[in-house]
């Protein structure tokens, strides 16, 4: 299949000089290349990203996410494996790769503080080789798309973090590249700015047909935005799939809470026994409310047949007044899987 991004068995190591027990460095050994060690940042990482989807690369700090982004951006090389961007090998033809993607790294600014937002965009448009007329059209369109209208003539030094992040995205879209890479895009943003920025990212794939790779450790963000995710820990991909598929890997429980009204002739004990025999139900607890009203909590495996459960309830003439279902969250899965990987 022709993927937007294909990563296979990638290994990336960082060499460093070992220090003495007293904390000093042996300069002679370091110069000769002796007394050196290596940190493995990526250890056989393998995943692929389909065209037009939003893909999440999740992991704790130091897991290898930023290293992967920099490899895809041709900023870093690697020792083993293969990386393709739109069918182009990043090691053999990095020049063509950078024409197919744009990267927004955490902490990257690259704007002159005394230039206005519009002046900055014109500067980068010229740097990218865009004709002036075409650049003007794209800049005006991006100012509207990124909700920067009214701020375009304001100097960058007066921008808030949220406005600065939107300007970064506008710069990334100047080249109209088919693939966009983001490293912790909402880090340090206030909640309102973060929500707005997530909507912009979502629209990139839904409305503009872009492929988006999002490196983050924000579980809510990944669950809201991503079609597929991969969890990376200590340089290895330990889980890969849709957010729902990854959540189910933990073997967590689903919990169904209901407010019900029992009919005459049906006792609480009989009702509980009928629920307990539904396949994949592991536990049923009941808390009386008043008269014949009950609060019922049913726990079961994530693939419990909810239709069979409801059929059992309705066949007995039980009236369901409220129903809430909760599954293991992506955060639950992340914690469980990374804990397992470290054992």
Coordinates of N, CA, C and O in Angstrom, one line a residue, residues 109-199:
X109 N 10.4 29.0 17.4 CA 9.7 30.3 17.1 C 10.1 30.7 15.7 O 9.3 30.6 14.8
X110 N 11.4 31.2 15.5 CA 11.8 31.5 14.2 C 11.2 32.8 13.6 O 11.3 33.0 12.4
X111 N 10.5 33.6 14.5 CA 10.0 34.8 14.0 C 10.7 36.0 14.6 O 11.1 36.0 15.8
X112 N 11.0 37.0 13.8 CA 11.6 38.2 14.3 C 10.5 39.0 15.1 O 9.4 39.3 14.7
X113 N 10.9 39.3 16.4 CA 9.9 39.9 17.3 C 9.4 41.2 16.9 O 8.3 41.6 17.2
X114 N 10.2 42.0 16.1 CA 9.7 43.3 15.7 C 8.9 43.3 14.3 O 8.5 44.4 13.9
X115 N 8.8 42.2 13.7 CA 8.0 42.1 12.5 C 6.6 41.8 12.8 O 6.3 41.1 13.8
X116 N 5.7 42.2 12.0 CA 4.3 41.9 12.2 C 4.0 40.4 11.7 O 4.9 39.8 11.0
X117 N 2.9 39.9 12.1 CA 2.6 38.5 11.6 C 2.6 38.4 10.1 O 3.1 37.5 9.5
X118 N 2.0 39.4 9.5 CA 1.9 39.4 8.0 C 3.3 39.5 7.4 O 3.7 38.8 6.4
X119 N 4.1 40.4 7.9 CA 5.5 40.5 7.4 C 6.3 39.3 7.6 O 7.1 38.9 6.7
X120 N 6.1 38.6 8.7 CA 6.8 37.3 8.9 C 6.4 36.3 7.9 O 7.2 35.5 7.4
X121 N 5.1 36.2 7.6 CA 4.6 35.2 6.6 C 5.2 35.6 5.2 O 5.5 34.7 4.4
X122 N 5.3 36.8 4.9 CA 5.8 37.2 3.6 C 7.3 36.9 3.5 O 7.8 36.4 2.5
X123 N 8.0 37.0 4.6 CA 9.4 36.6 4.7 C 9.6 35.2 4.4 O 10.5 34.8 3.5
X124 N 8.8 34.3 5.0 CA 8.9 32.9 4.8 C 8.4 32.5 3.4 O 9.0 31.5 2.8
X125 N 7.4 33.2 2.9 CA 7.0 32.8 1.6 C 8.1 33.1 0.6 O 8.3 32.3 -0.4
X126 N 8.8 34.2 0.7 CA 10.0 34.5 -0.1 C 11.0 33.4 0.0 O 11.7 33.0 -1.0
X127 N 11.3 33.0 1.3 CA 12.3 32.0 1.6 C 11.9 30.7 0.9 O 12.8 29.9 0.4
X128 N 10.6 30.4 0.8 CA 10.1 29.1 0.2 C 10.1 29.2 -1.3 O 9.7 28.2 -2.0
X129 N 10.3 30.4 -1.8 CA 10.3 30.6 -3.3 C 9.0 30.8 -3.9 O 8.8 30.6 -5.1
X130 N 8.0 31.3 -3.1 CA 6.6 31.5 -3.7 C 6.6 32.8 -4.4 O 7.2 33.8 -4.0
X131 N 5.9 32.9 -5.5 CA 5.7 34.1 -6.3 C 4.9 35.1 -5.4 O 4.1 34.7 -4.6
X132 N 5.2 36.4 -5.5 CA 4.6 37.4 -4.6 C 3.1 37.4 -4.7 O 2.4 37.4 -3.7
X133 N 2.5 37.3 -5.9 CA 1.0 37.3 -6.0 C 0.4 36.0 -5.4 O -0.6 36.1 -4.7
X134 N 1.0 34.9 -5.6 CA 0.6 33.6 -5.0 C 0.7 33.7 -3.5 O -0.1 33.2 -2.7
X135 N 1.9 34.2 -3.1 CA 2.1 34.3 -1.6 C 1.1 35.2 -1.0 O 0.6 34.9 0.1
X136 N 0.7 36.3 -1.6 CA -0.3 37.2 -1.0 C -1.7 36.5 -0.8 O -2.3 36.6 0.2
X137 N -2.0 35.7 -1.8 CA -3.3 35.0 -1.8 C -3.3 34.0 -0.6 O -4.2 33.9 0.1
X138 N -2.2 33.2 -0.5 CA -2.1 32.2 0.5 C -2.1 32.8 1.9 O -2.7 32.3 2.8
X139 N -1.3 33.9 2.0 CA -1.2 34.5 3.4 C -2.6 35.1 3.8 O -3.0 34.9 5.0
X140 N -3.3 35.7 2.9 CA -4.6 36.3 3.3 C -5.6 35.1 3.6 O -6.4 35.2 4.6
X141 N -5.5 34.0 2.9 CA -6.4 32.9 3.2 C -6.0 32.3 4.5 O -6.9 31.9 5.3
X142 N -4.7 32.1 4.8 CA -4.3 31.5 6.1 C -4.6 32.4 7.3 O -4.9 31.9 8.4
X143 N -4.5 33.7 7.1 CA -4.9 34.7 8.2 C -6.3 34.4 8.6 O -6.6 34.4 9.8
X144 N -7.2 34.2 7.6 CA -8.6 33.9 8.0 C -8.7 32.5 8.5 O -9.4 32.3 9.5
X145 N -8.1 31.5 7.9 CA -8.2 30.1 8.4 C -7.7 29.9 9.8 O -8.2 29.1 10.6
X146 N -6.6 30.7 10.2 CA -6.0 30.5 11.5 C -6.6 31.5 12.5 O -6.1 31.6 13.6
X147 N -7.7 32.2 12.2 CA -8.3 33.2 13.1 C -7.3 34.2 13.5 O -7.3 34.6 14.7
X148 N -6.5 34.7 12.6 CA -5.5 35.8 12.9 C -6.0 37.1 12.4 O -5.2 38.1 12.5
X149 N -7.2 37.2 11.8 CA -7.6 38.5 11.3 C -7.8 39.5 12.4 O -8.4 39.2 13.4
X150 N -7.2 40.6 12.3 CA -7.2 41.6 13.3 C -5.9 41.7 14.1 O -5.6 42.6 14.8
X151 N -5.1 40.6 13.9 CA -3.8 40.5 14.5 C -2.6 40.6 13.5 O -1.5 40.6 13.8
X152 N -3.0 40.6 12.2 CA -2.0 40.4 11.2 C -1.0 41.5 11.1 O 0.2 41.4 10.7
X153 N -1.3 42.7 11.6 CA -0.4 43.9 11.6 C 0.2 44.1 13.0 O 0.7 45.2 13.2
X154 N 0.0 43.2 13.9 CA 0.6 43.3 15.2 C 1.9 42.6 15.3 O 2.2 41.6 14.7
X155 N 2.9 43.3 16.0 CA 4.2 42.7 16.1 C 4.2 41.4 16.9 O 3.4 41.3 17.8
X156 N 5.1 40.5 16.5 CA 5.1 39.2 17.1 C 5.4 39.2 18.6 O 4.9 38.4 19.4
X157 N 6.1 40.2 19.0 CA 6.5 40.3 20.5 C 5.2 40.6 21.3 O 5.3 40.3 22.5
X158 N 4.1 41.0 20.7 CA 2.9 41.2 21.5 C 1.9 40.0 21.4 O 0.9 40.0 22.0
X159 N 2.4 38.9 20.7 CA 1.5 37.8 20.6 C 1.5 37.0 21.9 O 2.5 36.8 22.5
X160 N 0.3 36.4 22.2 CA 0.2 35.4 23.3 C 0.7 34.1 22.8 O 1.0 33.9 21.6
X161 N 0.8 33.1 23.7 CA 1.2 31.8 23.2 C 0.3 31.2 22.2 O 0.7 30.5 21.2
X162 N -1.0 31.4 22.4 CA -2.0 30.8 21.5 C -1.9 31.4 20.1 O -2.0 30.7 19.1
X163 N -1.8 32.7 20.1 CA -1.6 33.4 18.8 C -0.3 33.0 18.1 O -0.3 32.8 16.9
X164 N 0.7 32.9 18.9 CA 2.0 32.5 18.3 C 1.9 31.1 17.7 O 2.5 30.8 16.7
X165 N 1.2 30.2 18.4 CA 1.1 28.8 17.8 C 0.3 28.8 16.5 O 0.6 28.1 15.6
X166 N -0.7 29.7 16.5 CA -1.5 29.8 15.2 C -0.7 30.3 14.1 O -0.8 29.9 12.9
X167 N 0.2 31.3 14.4 CA 1.1 31.8 13.4 C 2.1 30.8 12.9 O 2.4 30.7 11.7
X168 N 2.6 29.9 13.8 CA 3.4 28.8 13.5 C 2.7 27.9 12.5 O 3.3 27.4 11.5
X169 N 1.5 27.6 12.7 CA 0.7 26.7 11.8 C 0.5 27.4 10.5 O 0.6 26.7 9.4
X170 N 0.2 28.7 10.5 CA 0.0 29.4 9.2 C 1.3 29.3 8.4 O 1.3 29.1 7.2
X171 N 2.5 29.4 9.1 CA 3.8 29.3 8.4 C 3.9 27.9 7.8 O 4.4 27.8 6.7
X172 N 3.5 26.9 8.6 CA 3.7 25.5 8.1 C 2.8 25.2 6.9 O 3.2 24.4 6.1
X173 N 1.7 25.9 6.8 CA 0.8 25.7 5.7 C 1.1 26.5 4.4 O 0.5 26.3 3.4
X174 N 2.1 27.4 4.5 CA 2.4 28.3 3.4 C 2.8 27.4 2.1 O 2.4 27.8 1.0
X175 N 3.5 26.3 2.3 CA 4.0 25.5 1.2 C 2.9 24.6 0.7 O 3.1 23.9 -0.3
X176 N 1.8 24.5 1.5 CA 0.7 23.6 1.1 C 1.2 22.1 1.0 O 0.8 21.4 0.1
X177 N 2.1 21.7 1.9 CA 2.6 20.4 1.9 C 1.5 19.4 2.3 O 0.7 19.7 3.1
X178 N 1.5 18.2 1.7 CA 0.5 17.2 2.0 C 0.6 16.6 3.4 O -0.4 16.0 3.9
X179 N 1.8 16.6 4.1 CA 2.0 16.0 5.4 C 2.5 17.0 6.4 O 3.4 17.8 6.1
X180 N 1.9 17.0 7.6 CA 2.2 17.9 8.6 C 2.6 17.2 9.9 O 1.9 16.2 10.3
X181 N 3.7 17.6 10.5 CA 4.2 16.9 11.7 C 4.2 17.9 12.9 O 4.6 19.0 12.7
X182 N 3.6 17.5 14.0 CA 3.5 18.3 15.2 C 4.1 17.6 16.4 O 3.8 16.5 16.6
X183 N 4.9 18.4 17.1 CA 5.5 17.9 18.3 C 4.9 18.6 19.5 O 5.2 19.8 19.7
X184 N 4.1 18.0 20.3 CA 3.4 18.6 21.4 C 2.8 19.9 21.1 O 3.1 21.0 21.6
X185 N 1.8 20.0 20.1 CA 1.3 21.3 19.6 C 0.6 22.1 20.6 O 0.6 23.3 20.4
X186 N 0.0 21.5 21.6 CA -0.8 22.4 22.6 C -0.1 22.5 23.9 O -0.7 23.0 24.9
X187 N 1.2 22.1 24.0 CA 1.9 22.3 25.3 C 2.0 23.7 25.7 O 2.3 24.6 24.8
X188 N 1.7 24.0 26.9 CA 1.8 25.4 27.5 C 0.7 26.3 27.0 O 0.7 27.5 27.3
X189 N -0.3 25.8 26.3 CA -1.4 26.6 25.9 C -2.5 26.6 27.0 O -2.7 25.6 27.6
X190 N -3.2 27.7 27.1 CA -4.4 27.7 28.1 C -5.5 26.9 27.5 O -5.5 26.6 26.3
X191 N -6.5 26.4 28.3 CA -7.5 25.5 27.8 C -8.3 26.0 26.6 O -8.5 25.2 25.7
X192 N -8.6 27.3 26.5 CA -9.4 27.8 25.4 C -8.5 27.8 24.1 O -9.0 27.4 23.1
X193 N -7.3 28.2 24.2 CA -6.4 28.2 23.1 C -6.2 26.8 22.6 O -6.1 26.5 21.4
X194 N -6.0 25.8 23.5 CA -5.8 24.4 23.2 C -7.0 23.9 22.4 O -6.8 23.1 21.4
X195 N -8.2 24.2 22.9 CA -9.4 23.7 22.2 C -9.5 24.2 20.8 O -9.8 23.5 19.8
X196 N -9.2 25.5 20.6 CA -9.2 26.1 19.3 C -8.2 25.5 18.4 O -8.4 25.2 17.2
X197 N -7.0 25.3 18.9 CA -5.9 24.7 18.1 C -6.2 23.3 17.7 O -5.9 22.9 16.6
X198 N -6.8 22.5 18.6 CA -7.2 21.1 18.2 C -8.2 21.1 17.1 O -8.2 20.3 16.2
X199 N -9.1 22.1 17.1 CA -10.1 22.2 16.0 C -9.4 22.5 14.7 O -9.8 21.9 13.7

